[in-house]
């Protein structure tokens, strides 16, 4: 190769073919000559390079694993993009709209579970939609949303059969309001077309209804908008799909509530019609560990059906205790007299007879329960209320003072015995020089 600035094509090719031989691989046995390297492979994911070397006589071969530096710019740019967080809200919004369009352009049967999950995350950010539906309903709606395109300006879109989110273009509302909120009546405002001409709904805005609205006449213009800029692209949730999904969710929840109630021993022989009436009043809720659901001597605020978790039943008792100073006095103690878990219920007799409950109930773990509030029991007919009381009265039992005292003595004896055993064990280990976790007592 010549030393001047110019070089020949042959010298350039020679340099490009052999320039790697100038570098020494600092991995494994550095005494291996570069000429002895016979095979080289690398893994771009973990950055490791595997080098196979052999002696000059090729009689022995060994493999060395070392660090590999990838010189492909695409590899480093991909890592940079993963680490960089986009903070600009406009960029985030535009990316969201673009992803939504690509997802809903697929037919519903072509969307994967990952597509549905991504679409669910995007739709949660639209408050006009998310505040009207539960997470479960929205997740199911993601499987049936449709893509709607309008290419002609000035056309009227009748939105009384579905909910629309604008993904491209803009529209002008013909009537006010242009959104009907679920569960609320639609009251048209006294506005004129000229007053709405300055109102424009653009990308990200919503119009229409989840619940189908039948107008007073076939060509009713309620919830109508007019195409202003084309092409217009909408994400549409058809009201028929919404009704089908909500009905299915309601049926599944009712069946689950009936199954829970019927699993309780007091309701196993109930007719289905009575179970259905009771299930319509049940509401799901959760309580964390160590929550007092009801206190002894107070009226129970609701009937409880335990779906998952455990609860302790406690009774209050007065016991004569001796203080460290030798003084004796009476104290109130809580005694665990029972335990309730899945498929147990309580509170029926206390509510129906208007009597204070005779025991306290405290959650031992986090519990998922179905409750019927005291006020909602007024919705039951007299026959169902009588059946509810008769079914639970035979299981309603109270403990006598002597039984509670005996239970307290048994629990206190067990507690003292366990504490005595622990003290003896600690003293024995200390006397023998045993220190758990050190020396020969280290667990393996």
Short mmCIF file of C-alpha atoms in Angstrom, two decimals:
data_model
loop_
_atom_site.label_atom_id
_atom_site.label_comp_id
_atom_site.label_asym_id
_atom_site.label_seq_id
_atom_site.Cartn_x
_atom_site.Cartn_y
_atom_site.Cartn_z
CA UNK A 1 0.00 0.00 0.00
CA UNK A 2 1.39 3.39 -0.91
CA UNK A 3 2.08 6.08 1.69
CA UNK A 4 0.71 9.04 -0.27
CA UNK A 5 -2.88 10.27 -0.05
CA UNK A 6 -3.99 8.45 -3.16
CA UNK A 7 -4.46 4.70 -3.22
CA UNK A 8 -5.38 2.08 -5.72
CA UNK A 9 -8.62 0.11 -5.85
CA UNK A 10 -6.66 -3.10 -5.28
CA UNK A 11 -5.04 -1.71 -2.10
CA UNK A 12 -8.39 -0.53 -0.83
CA UNK A 13 -9.96 -3.97 -1.34
CA UNK A 14 -7.01 -5.65 0.36
CA UNK A 15 -7.33 -3.33 3.38
CA UNK A 16 -11.09 -3.92 3.73
CA UNK A 17 -10.58 -7.70 3.63
CA UNK A 18 -7.81 -7.79 6.26
CA UNK A 19 -8.26 -4.79 8.57
CA UNK A 20 -9.93 -6.93 11.28
CA UNK A 21 -6.68 -8.87 11.70
CA UNK A 22 -5.14 -5.78 13.33
CA UNK A 23 -7.37 -6.08 16.42
CA UNK A 24 -6.65 -8.43 19.31
CA UNK A 25 -9.72 -10.00 20.94
CA UNK A 26 -9.36 -9.46 24.70
CA UNK A 27 -11.44 -12.44 25.76
CA UNK A 28 -10.52 -15.79 27.25
CA UNK A 29 -6.93 -16.81 26.48
CA UNK A 30 -5.23 -13.72 24.98
CA UNK A 31 -2.16 -15.72 24.03
CA UNK A 32 -4.01 -17.29 21.13
CA UNK A 33 -2.73 -15.97 17.84
CA UNK A 34 -5.14 -14.21 15.54
CA UNK A 35 -4.22 -16.58 12.76
CA UNK A 36 -5.48 -19.45 14.88
CA UNK A 37 -9.08 -18.21 14.84
CA UNK A 38 -11.02 -20.51 12.56
CA UNK A 39 -14.68 -19.72 13.35
CA UNK A 40 -16.42 -16.62 14.75
CA UNK A 41 -20.10 -16.18 15.64
CA UNK A 42 -21.97 -13.70 17.78
CA UNK A 43 -25.38 -13.17 19.37
CA UNK A 44 -26.75 -9.68 18.87
CA UNK A 45 -29.26 -10.01 21.72
CA UNK A 46 -26.83 -10.67 24.59
CA UNK A 47 -23.73 -9.07 23.02
CA UNK A 48 -21.59 -12.23 23.38
CA UNK A 49 -19.15 -13.43 20.73
CA UNK A 50 -18.12 -17.07 20.40
CA UNK A 51 -14.65 -17.66 18.91
CA UNK A 52 -13.38 -21.11 17.95
CA UNK A 53 -9.56 -21.35 17.87
CA UNK A 54 -7.14 -24.14 17.05
CA UNK A 55 -3.40 -24.74 17.39
CA UNK A 56 -1.09 -24.47 14.41
CA UNK A 57 -1.28 -28.20 13.83
CA UNK A 58 -5.10 -28.11 14.05
CA UNK A 59 -4.96 -30.99 16.54
CA UNK A 60 -6.86 -29.21 19.29
CA UNK A 61 -9.84 -26.85 19.20
CA UNK A 62 -11.49 -24.81 21.94
CA UNK A 63 -14.19 -22.17 22.14
CA UNK A 64 -13.83 -18.79 23.86
CA UNK A 65 -16.85 -16.66 24.75
CA UNK A 66 -16.24 -12.94 25.08
CA UNK A 67 -17.84 -9.52 24.63
CA UNK A 68 -18.93 -8.55 21.14
CA UNK A 69 -19.36 -4.94 20.01
CA UNK A 70 -22.03 -4.63 17.35
CA UNK A 71 -21.22 -1.96 14.76
CA UNK A 72 -24.65 -2.07 13.11
CA UNK A 73 -26.25 1.36 13.66
CA UNK A 74 -29.75 -0.16 13.46
CA UNK A 75 -29.07 -2.22 16.60
CA UNK A 76 -28.11 0.85 18.66
CA UNK A 77 -30.92 3.06 17.31
CA UNK A 78 -33.48 0.42 18.26
CA UNK A 79 -32.16 0.44 21.84
CA UNK A 80 -32.25 4.23 21.90
CA UNK A 81 -35.86 4.36 20.74
CA UNK A 82 -36.94 1.86 23.41
CA UNK A 83 -35.39 3.95 26.17
CA UNK A 84 -36.61 7.33 24.96
CA UNK A 85 -39.93 8.47 26.46
CA UNK A 86 -42.19 10.68 24.40
CA UNK A 87 -43.49 13.55 26.55
CA UNK A 88 -45.16 15.77 23.93
CA UNK A 89 -48.94 15.26 24.34
CA UNK A 90 -49.59 16.14 20.69
CA UNK A 91 -47.17 13.46 19.51
CA UNK A 92 -48.70 10.92 21.88
CA UNK A 93 -52.20 11.79 20.66
CA UNK A 94 -51.25 11.56 16.98
CA UNK A 95 -49.54 8.20 17.54
CA UNK A 96 -52.63 6.94 19.35
CA UNK A 97 -54.96 7.96 16.51
CA UNK A 98 -52.65 6.38 13.93
CA UNK A 99 -52.48 3.09 15.86
CA UNK A 100 -56.25 3.04 16.36
CA UNK A 101 -56.85 3.43 12.64
CA UNK A 102 -54.50 0.60 11.79
CA UNK A 103 -56.15 -1.67 14.37
CA UNK A 104 -59.81 -1.11 13.47
CA UNK A 105 -59.16 -1.42 9.75
CA UNK A 106 -58.78 -5.12 10.46
CA UNK A 107 -61.97 -7.14 10.45
CA UNK A 108 -63.10 -8.13 13.97
CA UNK A 109 -62.30 -11.79 13.34
CA UNK A 110 -58.77 -10.84 12.19
CA UNK A 111 -57.81 -9.00 15.40
CA UNK A 112 -55.57 -10.82 17.82
CA UNK A 113 -55.72 -10.67 21.60
CA UNK A 114 -52.80 -8.22 21.53
CA UNK A 115 -54.71 -5.98 19.10
CA UNK A 116 -57.72 -5.96 21.42
CA UNK A 117 -55.52 -5.14 24.39
CA UNK A 118 -53.90 -2.19 22.60
CA UNK A 119 -57.28 -0.89 21.43
CA UNK A 120 -58.64 -1.14 24.97
CA UNK A 121 -55.75 0.97 26.27
CA UNK A 122 -56.42 3.65 23.65
CA UNK A 123 -60.19 3.82 24.16
CA UNK A 124 -59.78 4.29 27.92
CA UNK A 125 -58.31 7.74 27.25
CA UNK A 126 -61.54 9.02 25.63
CA UNK A 127 -63.56 10.24 28.61
CA UNK A 128 -66.80 10.65 26.63
CA UNK A 129 -66.74 6.87 26.18
CA UNK A 130 -64.92 5.51 29.24
CA UNK A 131 -67.15 7.34 31.75
CA UNK A 132 -70.22 5.58 30.31
CA UNK A 133 -69.00 1.98 30.40
CA UNK A 134 -67.18 -0.31 32.81
CA UNK A 135 -63.75 -1.74 32.04
CA UNK A 136 -65.28 -5.15 31.36
CA UNK A 137 -67.80 -3.71 28.90
CA UNK A 138 -65.16 -1.63 27.15
CA UNK A 139 -62.85 -4.62 26.81
CA UNK A 140 -65.60 -6.65 25.14
CA UNK A 141 -66.60 -3.73 22.91
CA UNK A 142 -63.05 -3.65 21.50
CA UNK A 143 -63.78 -6.91 19.69
CA UNK A 144 -66.68 -5.42 17.69
CA UNK A 145 -65.74 -1.79 16.90
CA UNK A 146 -65.92 -0.88 13.23
CA UNK A 147 -64.15 1.49 10.83
CA UNK A 148 -66.40 3.92 8.96
CA UNK A 149 -65.26 6.20 6.10
CA UNK A 150 -67.11 9.08 4.40
CA UNK A 151 -65.57 10.63 1.27
CA UNK A 152 -68.20 13.19 0.24
CA UNK A 153 -68.55 16.62 1.79
CA UNK A 154 -71.94 17.87 2.99
CA UNK A 155 -73.48 14.45 3.68
CA UNK A 156 -75.47 13.92 6.87
CA UNK A 157 -74.46 11.18 9.31
CA UNK A 158 -77.31 9.82 11.45
CA UNK A 159 -75.66 8.94 14.76
CA UNK A 160 -78.73 7.67 16.63
CA UNK A 161 -77.62 4.06 16.05
CA UNK A 162 -74.06 4.17 17.35
CA UNK A 163 -71.25 5.98 19.11
CA UNK A 164 -68.58 7.62 16.91
CA UNK A 165 -65.03 8.81 17.54
CA UNK A 166 -63.51 11.02 14.84
CA UNK A 167 -60.14 9.72 13.64
CA UNK A 168 -59.76 11.93 10.58
CA UNK A 169 -61.49 14.97 9.11
CA UNK A 170 -64.14 17.09 10.83
CA UNK A 171 -67.93 17.39 11.11
CA UNK A 172 -70.48 20.03 12.10
CA UNK A 173 -73.34 19.07 14.47
CA UNK A 174 -76.84 19.59 13.09
CA UNK A 175 -78.61 19.35 16.45
CA UNK A 176 -77.64 19.90 20.07
CA UNK A 177 -76.70 17.89 22.04
CA UNK A 178 -74.68 15.67 19.73
CA UNK A 179 -73.86 13.09 22.43
CA UNK A 180 -76.41 11.13 24.46
CA UNK A 181 -75.08 9.95 27.82
CA UNK A 182 -75.97 6.40 28.77
CA UNK A 183 -78.90 6.16 31.16
CA UNK A 184 -79.93 9.81 30.76
CA UNK A 185 -82.84 11.08 28.68
CA UNK A 186 -82.09 12.94 25.48
CA UNK A 187 -83.47 16.48 25.74
CA UNK A 188 -82.93 18.46 22.50
CA UNK A 189 -81.79 22.03 23.08
CA UNK A 190 -83.58 24.96 21.47
CA UNK A 191 -80.83 25.87 19.01
CA UNK A 192 -80.87 26.88 15.37
CA UNK A 193 -78.73 25.64 12.52
CA UNK A 194 -76.99 29.00 12.24
CA UNK A 195 -75.93 28.90 15.91
CA UNK A 196 -74.25 25.52 15.35
CA UNK A 197 -72.48 26.51 12.15
CA UNK A 198 -69.46 27.71 14.10
CA UNK A 199 -69.22 24.47 16.09
CA UNK A 200 -66.79 21.99 14.57
CA UNK A 201 -65.91 18.52 15.85
CA UNK A 202 -62.43 17.39 14.82
CA UNK A 203 -60.08 14.46 15.45
CA UNK A 204 -60.57 13.02 18.94
CA UNK A 205 -64.10 14.37 19.43
CA UNK A 206 -67.12 12.10 19.87
CA UNK A 207 -70.77 12.12 18.88
CA UNK A 208 -73.69 9.69 18.86
CA UNK A 209 -75.05 7.28 21.44
CA UNK A 210 -74.35 3.84 22.86
CA UNK A 211 -78.06 3.17 23.40
CA UNK A 212 -80.22 3.22 20.30
CA UNK A 213 -82.49 6.25 20.07
CA UNK A 214 -85.60 5.91 17.92
CA UNK A 215 -86.74 9.28 16.62
CA UNK A 216 -90.32 10.42 16.44
CA UNK A 217 -90.20 9.98 12.68
CA UNK A 218 -88.08 7.90 10.26
CA UNK A 219 -85.98 10.89 9.14
CA UNK A 220 -85.49 12.40 12.59
CA UNK A 221 -82.37 14.56 12.72
CA UNK A 222 -81.53 13.99 16.38
CA UNK A 223 -77.82 13.33 17.00
CA UNK A 224 -77.00 14.18 13.37
CA UNK A 225 -73.76 15.70 12.09
CA UNK A 226 -72.72 16.96 8.68
CA UNK A 227 -69.44 16.11 6.96
CA UNK A 228 -67.27 19.22 6.68
CA UNK A 229 -63.78 18.09 5.62
CA UNK A 230 -63.13 14.90 3.74
CA UNK A 231 -62.19 12.15 3.90
CA UNK A 232 -63.76 11.50 7.31
CA UNK A 233 -62.88 8.37 9.28
CA UNK A 234 -64.78 7.25 12.37
CA UNK A 235 -64.45 4.52 14.95
CA UNK A 236 -68.02 3.31 15.40
CA UNK A 237 -69.59 1.26 18.19
CA UNK A 238 -72.95 0.08 16.93
CA UNK A 239 -75.77 0.31 19.47
CA UNK A 240 -76.88 -3.25 18.64
CA UNK A 241 -73.41 -4.57 19.49
CA UNK A 242 -73.43 -2.57 22.71
CA UNK A 243 -76.82 -4.00 23.73
CA UNK A 244 -75.73 -7.54 22.89
CA UNK A 245 -72.53 -7.25 24.94
CA UNK A 246 -74.18 -5.60 27.97
CA UNK A 247 -76.97 -8.19 27.97
CA UNK A 248 -74.43 -11.02 27.89
CA UNK A 249 -72.38 -9.50 30.72
CA UNK A 250 -75.53 -9.00 32.78
CA UNK A 251 -76.63 -12.59 32.21
CA UNK A 252 -73.20 -13.92 33.20
CA UNK A 253 -73.14 -11.82 36.36
CA UNK A 254 -76.65 -12.93 37.30
CA UNK A 255 -75.74 -16.58 36.77
CA UNK A 256 -72.62 -16.12 38.93
CA UNK A 257 -74.65 -14.49 41.70
CA UNK A 258 -77.27 -17.25 41.62
CA UNK A 259 -74.51 -19.86 41.80
CA UNK A 260 -72.96 -18.15 44.85
CA UNK A 261 -76.28 -17.82 46.69
CA UNK A 262 -77.29 -21.40 45.96
CA UNK A 263 -73.94 -22.70 47.23
CA UNK A 264 -74.85 -21.44 50.72
CA UNK A 265 -76.56 -24.21 52.68
CA UNK A 266 -79.63 -22.11 53.58
CA UNK A 267 -80.49 -21.55 49.90
CA UNK A 268 -79.74 -24.91 48.32
CA UNK A 269 -83.45 -25.87 48.02
CA UNK A 270 -84.69 -22.48 46.87
CA UNK A 271 -86.67 -22.27 43.59
CA UNK A 272 -84.94 -20.49 40.72
CA UNK A 273 -87.45 -17.67 40.56
CA UNK A 274 -86.75 -16.68 44.18
CA UNK A 275 -83.00 -16.99 43.62
CA UNK A 276 -83.28 -14.68 40.61
CA UNK A 277 -85.10 -12.02 42.66
CA UNK A 278 -82.42 -12.17 45.33
CA UNK A 279 -79.55 -12.15 42.81
CA UNK A 280 -80.84 -8.91 41.25
CA UNK A 281 -80.13 -7.15 44.57
CA UNK A 282 -76.57 -8.44 45.06
CA UNK A 283 -73.65 -6.09 44.51
CA UNK A 284 -69.99 -7.15 44.35
CA UNK A 285 -67.44 -5.55 46.66
CA UNK A 286 -64.07 -6.25 48.32
CA UNK A 287 -62.63 -5.65 51.78
CA UNK A 288 -58.97 -5.87 52.87
CA UNK A 289 -57.65 -8.00 55.71
CA UNK A 290 -58.54 -7.03 59.32
CA UNK A 291 -61.68 -5.11 58.34
CA UNK A 292 -64.60 -5.19 60.77
CA UNK A 293 -67.65 -6.02 58.67
CA UNK A 294 -70.09 -5.88 61.59
CA UNK A 295 -69.71 -5.38 65.34
CA UNK A 296 -71.45 -7.33 68.08
CA UNK A 297 -74.46 -5.51 69.52
CA UNK A 298 -75.10 -3.42 66.39
CA UNK A 299 -77.57 -3.89 63.54
CA UNK A 300 -76.05 -5.56 60.51
CA UNK A 301 -75.97 -3.09 57.57
CA UNK A 302 -76.17 -5.76 54.87
CA UNK A 303 -76.53 -9.44 54.07
CA UNK A 304 -73.17 -10.94 53.09
CA UNK A 305 -72.41 -13.86 50.76
CA UNK A 306 -68.70 -14.76 50.86
CA UNK A 307 -67.35 -15.36 47.39
CA UNK A 308 -63.67 -15.68 48.27
CA UNK A 309 -61.61 -15.30 51.43
CA UNK A 310 -62.04 -16.03 55.15
CA UNK A 311 -63.59 -14.23 58.11
CA UNK A 312 -63.30 -14.71 61.89
CA UNK A 313 -66.37 -14.74 64.11
CA UNK A 314 -65.66 -13.14 67.50
CA UNK A 315 -67.60 -12.93 70.76
CA UNK A 316 -66.98 -10.51 73.57
CA UNK A 317 -66.45 -11.81 77.11
CA UNK A 318 -65.50 -10.32 80.49
CA UNK A 319 -62.54 -12.00 82.19
CA UNK A 320 -60.80 -11.40 85.51
CA UNK A 321 -57.17 -10.46 84.86
CA UNK A 322 -54.24 -9.78 87.17
CA UNK A 323 -51.95 -6.85 86.41
CA UNK A 324 -48.12 -7.04 86.98
CA UNK A 325 -48.68 -5.12 90.22
CA UNK A 326 -51.04 -7.80 91.54
CA UNK A 327 -54.25 -5.84 91.06
CA UNK A 328 -57.22 -7.79 89.76
CA UNK A 329 -59.81 -6.26 87.48
CA UNK A 330 -62.36 -7.24 84.86
CA UNK A 331 -61.51 -6.72 81.18
CA UNK A 332 -63.35 -7.30 77.95
CA UNK A 333 -61.72 -9.82 75.62
CA UNK A 334 -62.52 -10.94 72.08
CA UNK A 335 -62.75 -14.70 71.59
CA UNK A 336 -62.64 -16.34 68.16
CA UNK A 337 -65.60 -18.72 68.22
CA UNK A 338 -65.83 -19.60 64.55
CA UNK A 339 -64.67 -19.08 61.01
CA UNK A 340 -66.50 -18.40 57.76
CA UNK A 341 -65.23 -18.88 54.23
CA UNK A 342 -66.48 -19.38 50.68
CA UNK A 343 -70.22 -20.17 50.39
CA UNK A 344 -71.07 -18.87 53.86
CA UNK A 345 -73.54 -16.06 54.53
CA UNK A 346 -74.64 -13.97 57.49
CA UNK A 347 -76.83 -10.99 58.43
CA UNK A 348 -80.22 -12.28 57.26
CA UNK A 349 -81.85 -12.73 60.69
CA UNK A 350 -80.41 -9.51 62.10
CA UNK A 351 -81.88 -7.42 59.26
CA UNK A 352 -85.24 -9.15 58.87
CA UNK A 353 -85.96 -9.26 62.62
CA UNK A 354 -84.45 -5.84 63.28
CA UNK A 355 -82.21 -7.28 66.00
CA UNK A 356 -78.56 -6.52 66.82
CA UNK A 357 -76.15 -9.15 65.59
CA UNK A 358 -74.76 -11.40 68.32
CA UNK A 359 -71.17 -11.69 67.02
CA UNK A 360 -68.52 -9.54 65.40
CA UNK A 361 -67.19 -10.52 61.97
CA UNK A 362 -63.65 -9.53 60.99
CA UNK A 363 -61.91 -10.40 57.72
CA UNK A 364 -58.97 -12.79 58.19
CA UNK A 365 -57.85 -12.32 54.58
CA UNK A 366 -58.89 -10.07 51.73
CA UNK A 367 -62.45 -11.06 50.88
CA UNK A 368 -64.59 -10.79 47.76
CA UNK A 369 -68.23 -10.72 48.78
CA UNK A 370 -71.68 -10.07 47.45
CA UNK A 371 -73.83 -7.83 49.61
CA UNK A 372 -77.51 -6.89 49.76
CA UNK A 373 -78.01 -3.55 51.46
CA UNK A 374 -80.74 -3.24 54.09
CA UNK A 375 -82.61 -0.66 51.98
CA UNK A 376 -82.75 -2.90 48.91
CA UNK A 377 -84.52 -5.68 50.79
CA UNK A 378 -87.64 -3.53 50.63
CA UNK A 379 -87.79 -4.37 46.91
CA UNK A 380 -88.50 -8.03 47.71
CA UNK A 381 -92.07 -9.26 47.86
CA UNK A 382 -93.45 -10.55 51.14
CA UNK A 383 -93.26 -14.22 50.09
CA UNK A 384 -89.53 -14.01 49.34
CA UNK A 385 -88.86 -12.16 52.60
CA UNK A 386 -90.65 -14.86 54.61
CA UNK A 387 -88.74 -17.59 52.75
CA UNK A 388 -85.47 -15.78 53.45
CA UNK A 389 -86.18 -15.64 57.18
CA UNK A 390 -87.40 -19.23 57.47
CA UNK A 391 -84.40 -20.61 55.59
CA UNK A 392 -81.88 -18.95 57.91
CA UNK A 393 -83.62 -19.18 61.30
CA UNK A 394 -82.85 -22.88 61.68
CA UNK A 395 -79.12 -22.16 61.30
CA UNK A 396 -79.22 -19.20 63.69
CA UNK A 397 -77.53 -20.31 66.89
CA UNK A 398 -76.09 -18.42 69.83
CA UNK A 399 -73.47 -19.55 72.32
CA UNK A 400 -74.09 -19.42 76.05
CA UNK A 401 -71.84 -17.51 78.41
CA UNK A 402 -70.33 -20.77 79.71
CA UNK A 403 -69.54 -21.99 76.20
CA UNK A 404 -67.80 -18.73 75.34
CA UNK A 405 -65.84 -18.86 78.62
CA UNK A 406 -64.73 -22.46 77.96
CA UNK A 407 -63.60 -21.50 74.47
CA UNK A 408 -61.63 -18.56 75.86
CA UNK A 409 -59.92 -20.80 78.45
CA UNK A 410 -58.93 -23.34 75.78
CA UNK A 411 -57.47 -20.64 73.51
CA UNK A 412 -55.64 -18.99 76.42
CA UNK A 413 -54.11 -22.31 77.49
CA UNK A 414 -52.90 -23.00 73.96
CA UNK A 415 -51.42 -19.51 73.70
CA UNK A 416 -49.55 -19.85 77.00
CA UNK A 417 -48.31 -23.33 76.10
CA UNK A 418 -46.95 -22.12 72.74
CA UNK A 419 -45.24 -19.16 74.43
CA UNK A 420 -43.71 -21.47 77.07
CA UNK A 421 -42.36 -23.85 74.41
CA UNK A 422 -40.83 -20.91 72.53
CA UNK A 423 -39.11 -19.59 75.66
CA UNK A 424 -37.68 -23.03 76.50
CA UNK A 425 -36.39 -23.47 72.95
CA UNK A 426 -34.64 -20.07 72.99
CA UNK A 427 -33.01 -20.73 76.38
CA UNK A 428 -31.80 -24.17 75.28
CA UNK A 429 -30.26 -22.82 72.09
CA UNK A 430 -28.54 -19.97 73.93
CA UNK A 431 -27.14 -22.35 76.58
CA UNK A 432 -25.77 -24.67 73.86
CA UNK A 433 -24.27 -21.83 71.84
CA UNK A 434 -26.50 -22.47 68.89
CA UNK A 435 -26.91 -19.44 66.63
CA UNK A 436 -29.22 -20.15 63.70
CA UNK A 437 -27.80 -18.92 60.40
CA UNK A 438 -24.15 -18.99 61.51
CA UNK A 439 -21.44 -21.62 61.37
CA UNK A 440 -22.59 -25.21 61.21
CA UNK A 441 -26.20 -24.03 61.70
CA UNK A 442 -26.30 -22.24 58.38
CA UNK A 443 -29.16 -23.56 56.28
CA UNK A 444 -28.24 -24.81 52.84
#
